[in-house]
Amino acid sequence: MSETYLSQEAYDRLKAEFEDLTTNGRREIAKTIETARAHGDLRENAEYHAAKEDQGRMEARIRQLEHLLETAVIGTPTNVDAVQPGLVVTLDVEGDVETWYVGSREDSVGDHDILSADSPMGSAIMGARVGEERKFETPTGAQLGVKVVEIAIP
């Protein structure tokens, strides 16, 4: 998915997290690594290795946030003719009707479950109109049918 729809609140929250991690977070992890390094032999220093793993997880989160913020579209789509990220869709999946928010878990909208546009079902319904049926393959290899029942702005 090339763009992620985010509410202004979600964008501001993610931006603040990014700024905190790239300043305070990096500074704090560097201090932790420095302290652990002073405890002796690095090959047998569990504190040092744990701090390096924490640093790796933090840097991965920074890269994830950076990508989200670069590709963010703030607001909601105005065209509800077809399924696209940022909309709420009601789907009939083999007789089971559920409502989803198409987008990122970083921007939860109401009580709707999140449907990633990159998931098998999400990619199958992108561009579908109300009443249109599509098929998708589950991770287990099963073929399921999905019908778009409703498309709405959150």
mmCIF file of C-alpha atoms in Angstrom:
data_model
loop_
_atom_site.group_PDB
_atom_site.id
_atom_site.type_symbol
_atom_site.label_atom_id
_atom_site.label_comp_id
_atom_site.label_asym_id
_atom_site.label_seq_id
_atom_site.Cartn_x
_atom_site.Cartn_y
_atom_site.Cartn_z
ATOM 1 C CA MET A 1 0.000 0.000 0.000
ATOM 2 C CA SER A 2 1.562 3.289 -1.033
ATOM 3 C CA GLU A 3 -0.415 5.612 1.230
ATOM 4 C CA THR A 4 -1.921 5.370 4.683
ATOM 5 C CA TYR A 5 -4.984 7.356 5.705
ATOM 6 C CA LEU A 6 -4.611 8.770 9.206
ATOM 7 C CA SER A 7 -6.723 11.056 11.308
ATOM 8 C CA GLN A 8 -5.019 14.273 12.403
ATOM 9 C CA GLU A 9 -4.927 12.874 15.958
ATOM 10 C CA ALA A 10 -3.190 9.671 14.845
ATOM 11 C CA TYR A 11 -0.716 11.610 12.690
ATOM 12 C CA ASP A 12 0.156 13.939 15.584
ATOM 13 C CA ARG A 13 0.552 10.978 17.982
ATOM 14 C CA LEU A 14 2.821 9.097 15.572
ATOM 15 C CA LYS A 15 4.865 12.242 14.829
ATOM 16 C CA ALA A 16 5.392 12.822 18.561
ATOM 17 C CA GLU A 17 6.430 9.177 19.050
ATOM 18 C CA PHE A 18 8.876 9.468 16.124
ATOM 19 C CA GLU A 19 10.408 12.661 17.505
ATOM 20 C CA ASP A 20 10.727 11.159 21.002
ATOM 21 C CA LEU A 21 12.376 7.980 19.730
ATOM 22 C CA THR A 22 14.821 9.810 17.454
ATOM 23 C CA THR A 23 15.923 12.159 20.234
ATOM 24 C CA ASN A 24 15.338 10.906 23.783
ATOM 25 C CA GLY A 25 15.078 7.243 22.816
ATOM 26 C CA ARG A 26 18.379 7.144 20.973
ATOM 27 C CA ARG A 27 20.111 9.120 23.712
ATOM 28 C CA GLU A 28 18.801 6.804 26.446
ATOM 29 C CA ILE A 29 19.690 3.589 24.621
ATOM 30 C CA ALA A 30 23.197 4.923 23.943
ATOM 31 C CA LYS A 31 23.655 5.540 27.688
ATOM 32 C CA THR A 32 22.370 2.063 28.508
ATOM 33 C CA ILE A 33 24.765 0.471 26.001
ATOM 34 C CA GLU A 34 27.669 2.550 27.330
ATOM 35 C CA THR A 35 26.919 1.518 30.917
ATOM 36 C CA ALA A 36 26.608 -2.146 29.939
ATOM 37 C CA ARG A 37 29.834 -2.006 27.915
ATOM 38 C CA ALA A 38 31.687 -0.835 31.023
ATOM 39 C CA HIS A 39 30.736 -4.070 32.820
ATOM 40 C CA GLY A 40 33.408 -6.083 31.064
ATOM 41 C CA ASP A 41 33.742 -8.753 28.386
ATOM 42 C CA LEU A 42 31.070 -8.122 25.736
ATOM 43 C CA ARG A 43 30.878 -11.802 24.727
ATOM 44 C CA GLU A 44 29.438 -12.723 28.115
ATOM 45 C CA ASN A 45 27.630 -9.479 28.912
ATOM 46 C CA ALA A 46 23.883 -10.196 28.865
ATOM 47 C CA GLU A 47 23.036 -6.586 29.781
ATOM 48 C CA TYR A 48 24.944 -5.323 26.744
ATOM 49 C CA HIS A 49 23.281 -7.805 24.380
ATOM 50 C CA ALA A 50 19.817 -6.975 25.758
ATOM 51 C CA ALA A 51 20.476 -3.255 25.250
ATOM 52 C CA LYS A 52 21.618 -3.876 21.659
ATOM 53 C CA GLU A 53 18.427 -5.879 20.989
ATOM 54 C CA ASP A 54 16.356 -3.029 22.446
ATOM 55 C CA GLN A 55 18.215 -0.638 20.160
ATOM 56 C CA GLY A 56 17.395 -2.807 17.148
ATOM 57 C CA ARG A 57 13.689 -2.895 18.016
ATOM 58 C CA MET A 58 13.639 0.864 18.543
ATOM 59 C CA GLU A 59 15.362 1.526 15.197
ATOM 60 C CA ALA A 60 12.862 -0.775 13.447
ATOM 61 C CA ARG A 61 9.993 1.196 15.001
ATOM 62 C CA ILE A 62 11.621 4.466 13.906
ATOM 63 C CA ARG A 63 11.821 3.190 10.300
ATOM 64 C CA GLN A 64 8.187 2.048 10.453
ATOM 65 C CA LEU A 65 7.033 5.418 11.776
ATOM 66 C CA GLU A 66 9.118 7.284 9.218
ATOM 67 C CA HIS A 67 7.466 5.345 6.389
ATOM 68 C CA LEU A 68 3.967 5.865 7.823
ATOM 69 C CA LEU A 69 4.496 9.596 8.237
ATOM 70 C CA GLU A 70 5.990 9.987 4.737
ATOM 71 C CA THR A 71 3.076 8.164 3.095
ATOM 72 C CA ALA A 72 0.312 9.515 5.319
ATOM 73 C CA VAL A 73 -2.755 11.130 3.857
ATOM 74 C CA ILE A 74 -4.447 13.086 6.609
ATOM 75 C CA GLY A 75 -8.210 12.921 6.610
ATOM 76 C CA THR A 76 -10.675 10.612 4.928
ATOM 77 C CA PRO A 77 -11.453 9.983 1.274
ATOM 78 C CA THR A 78 -14.460 11.830 -0.106
ATOM 79 C CA ASN A 79 -15.243 9.343 -2.864
ATOM 80 C CA VAL A 80 -17.155 6.302 -1.608
ATOM 81 C CA ASP A 81 -17.891 4.778 -5.015
ATOM 82 C CA ALA A 82 -15.289 2.060 -4.537
ATOM 83 C CA VAL A 83 -13.353 0.447 -1.679
ATOM 84 C CA GLN A 84 -10.155 2.293 -0.794
ATOM 85 C CA PRO A 85 -8.054 2.880 2.324
ATOM 86 C CA GLY A 86 -9.634 5.244 4.836
ATOM 87 C CA LEU A 87 -13.194 3.979 4.381
ATOM 88 C CA VAL A 88 -15.448 1.692 6.394
ATOM 89 C CA VAL A 89 -16.741 -1.324 4.475
ATOM 90 C CA THR A 90 -19.347 -3.914 5.295
ATOM 91 C CA LEU A 91 -18.465 -7.239 3.707
ATOM 92 C CA ASP A 92 -20.237 -10.548 3.302
ATOM 93 C CA VAL A 93 -17.569 -13.236 3.511
ATOM 94 C CA GLU A 94 -19.183 -16.568 2.719
ATOM 95 C CA GLY A 95 -22.380 -15.563 4.576
ATOM 96 C CA ASP A 96 -20.618 -13.886 7.521
ATOM 97 C CA VAL A 97 -21.308 -10.115 7.422
ATOM 98 C CA GLU A 98 -18.767 -7.884 9.174
ATOM 99 C CA THR A 99 -17.805 -4.216 9.110
ATOM 100 C CA TRP A 100 -14.153 -3.188 8.775
ATOM 101 C CA TYR A 101 -12.072 -0.031 8.630
ATOM 102 C CA VAL A 102 -9.737 -0.322 5.635
ATOM 103 C CA GLY A 103 -6.417 1.056 6.736
ATOM 104 C CA SER A 104 -3.664 0.897 9.286
ATOM 105 C CA ARG A 105 -3.778 -0.408 12.834
ATOM 106 C CA GLU A 106 -2.088 2.866 13.750
ATOM 107 C CA ASP A 107 -5.356 4.707 13.088
ATOM 108 C CA SER A 108 -8.210 2.868 14.735
ATOM 109 C CA VAL A 109 -11.606 4.266 13.844
ATOM 110 C CA GLY A 110 -14.449 3.528 16.213
ATOM 111 C CA ASP A 111 -15.022 -0.067 17.185
ATOM 112 C CA HIS A 112 -14.253 -1.456 13.731
ATOM 113 C CA ASP A 113 -11.703 -4.153 13.166
ATOM 114 C CA ILE A 114 -8.867 -3.106 10.870
ATOM 115 C CA LEU A 115 -8.572 -4.592 7.388
ATOM 116 C CA SER A 116 -5.190 -3.992 5.822
ATOM 117 C CA ALA A 117 -5.322 -3.168 2.133
ATOM 118 C CA ASP A 118 -2.246 -5.397 1.786
ATOM 119 C CA SER A 119 -3.946 -8.482 3.243
ATOM 120 C CA PRO A 120 -5.344 -11.129 0.892
ATOM 121 C CA MET A 121 -8.957 -10.049 1.498
ATOM 122 C CA GLY A 122 -8.060 -6.358 1.544
ATOM 123 C CA SER A 123 -6.216 -6.463 -1.759
ATOM 124 C CA ALA A 124 -9.062 -8.481 -3.301
ATOM 125 C CA ILE A 125 -11.671 -5.818 -2.528
ATOM 126 C CA MET A 126 -9.627 -2.708 -3.400
ATOM 127 C CA GLY A 127 -11.573 -0.839 -6.076
ATOM 128 C CA ALA A 128 -14.695 -3.002 -5.674
ATOM 129 C CA ARG A 129 -18.099 -1.307 -5.695
ATOM 130 C CA VAL A 130 -21.185 -2.083 -3.625
ATOM 131 C CA GLY A 131 -22.679 -5.381 -4.749
ATOM 132 C CA GLU A 132 -19.478 -6.548 -6.415
ATOM 133 C CA GLU A 133 -18.129 -9.981 -5.506
ATOM 134 C CA ARG A 134 -14.468 -10.986 -5.476
ATOM 135 C CA LYS A 135 -12.472 -14.033 -4.471
ATOM 136 C CA PHE A 136 -9.306 -14.241 -2.403
ATOM 137 C CA GLU A 137 -6.985 -16.950 -1.195
ATOM 138 C CA THR A 138 -6.471 -17.383 2.544
ATOM 139 C CA PRO A 139 -3.023 -18.137 3.983
ATOM 140 C CA THR A 140 -4.115 -21.795 4.226
ATOM 141 C CA GLY A 141 -4.815 -21.883 0.492
ATOM 142 C CA ALA A 142 -8.621 -21.880 0.696
ATOM 143 C CA GLN A 143 -10.538 -19.757 -1.827
ATOM 144 C CA LEU A 144 -13.223 -17.559 -0.250
ATOM 145 C CA GLY A 145 -15.778 -15.238 -1.792
ATOM 146 C CA VAL A 146 -16.346 -11.725 -0.488
ATOM 147 C CA LYS A 147 -19.128 -9.326 -1.466
ATOM 148 C CA VAL A 148 -19.108 -5.591 -0.742
ATOM 149 C CA VAL A 149 -22.374 -4.764 1.033
ATOM 150 C CA GLU A 150 -21.730 -1.117 1.982
ATOM 151 C CA ILE A 151 -19.024 1.536 1.740
ATOM 152 C CA ALA A 152 -19.042 4.517 4.102
ATOM 153 C CA ILE A 153 -16.943 7.397 5.353
ATOM 154 C CA PRO A 154 -15.935 6.781 8.985
#
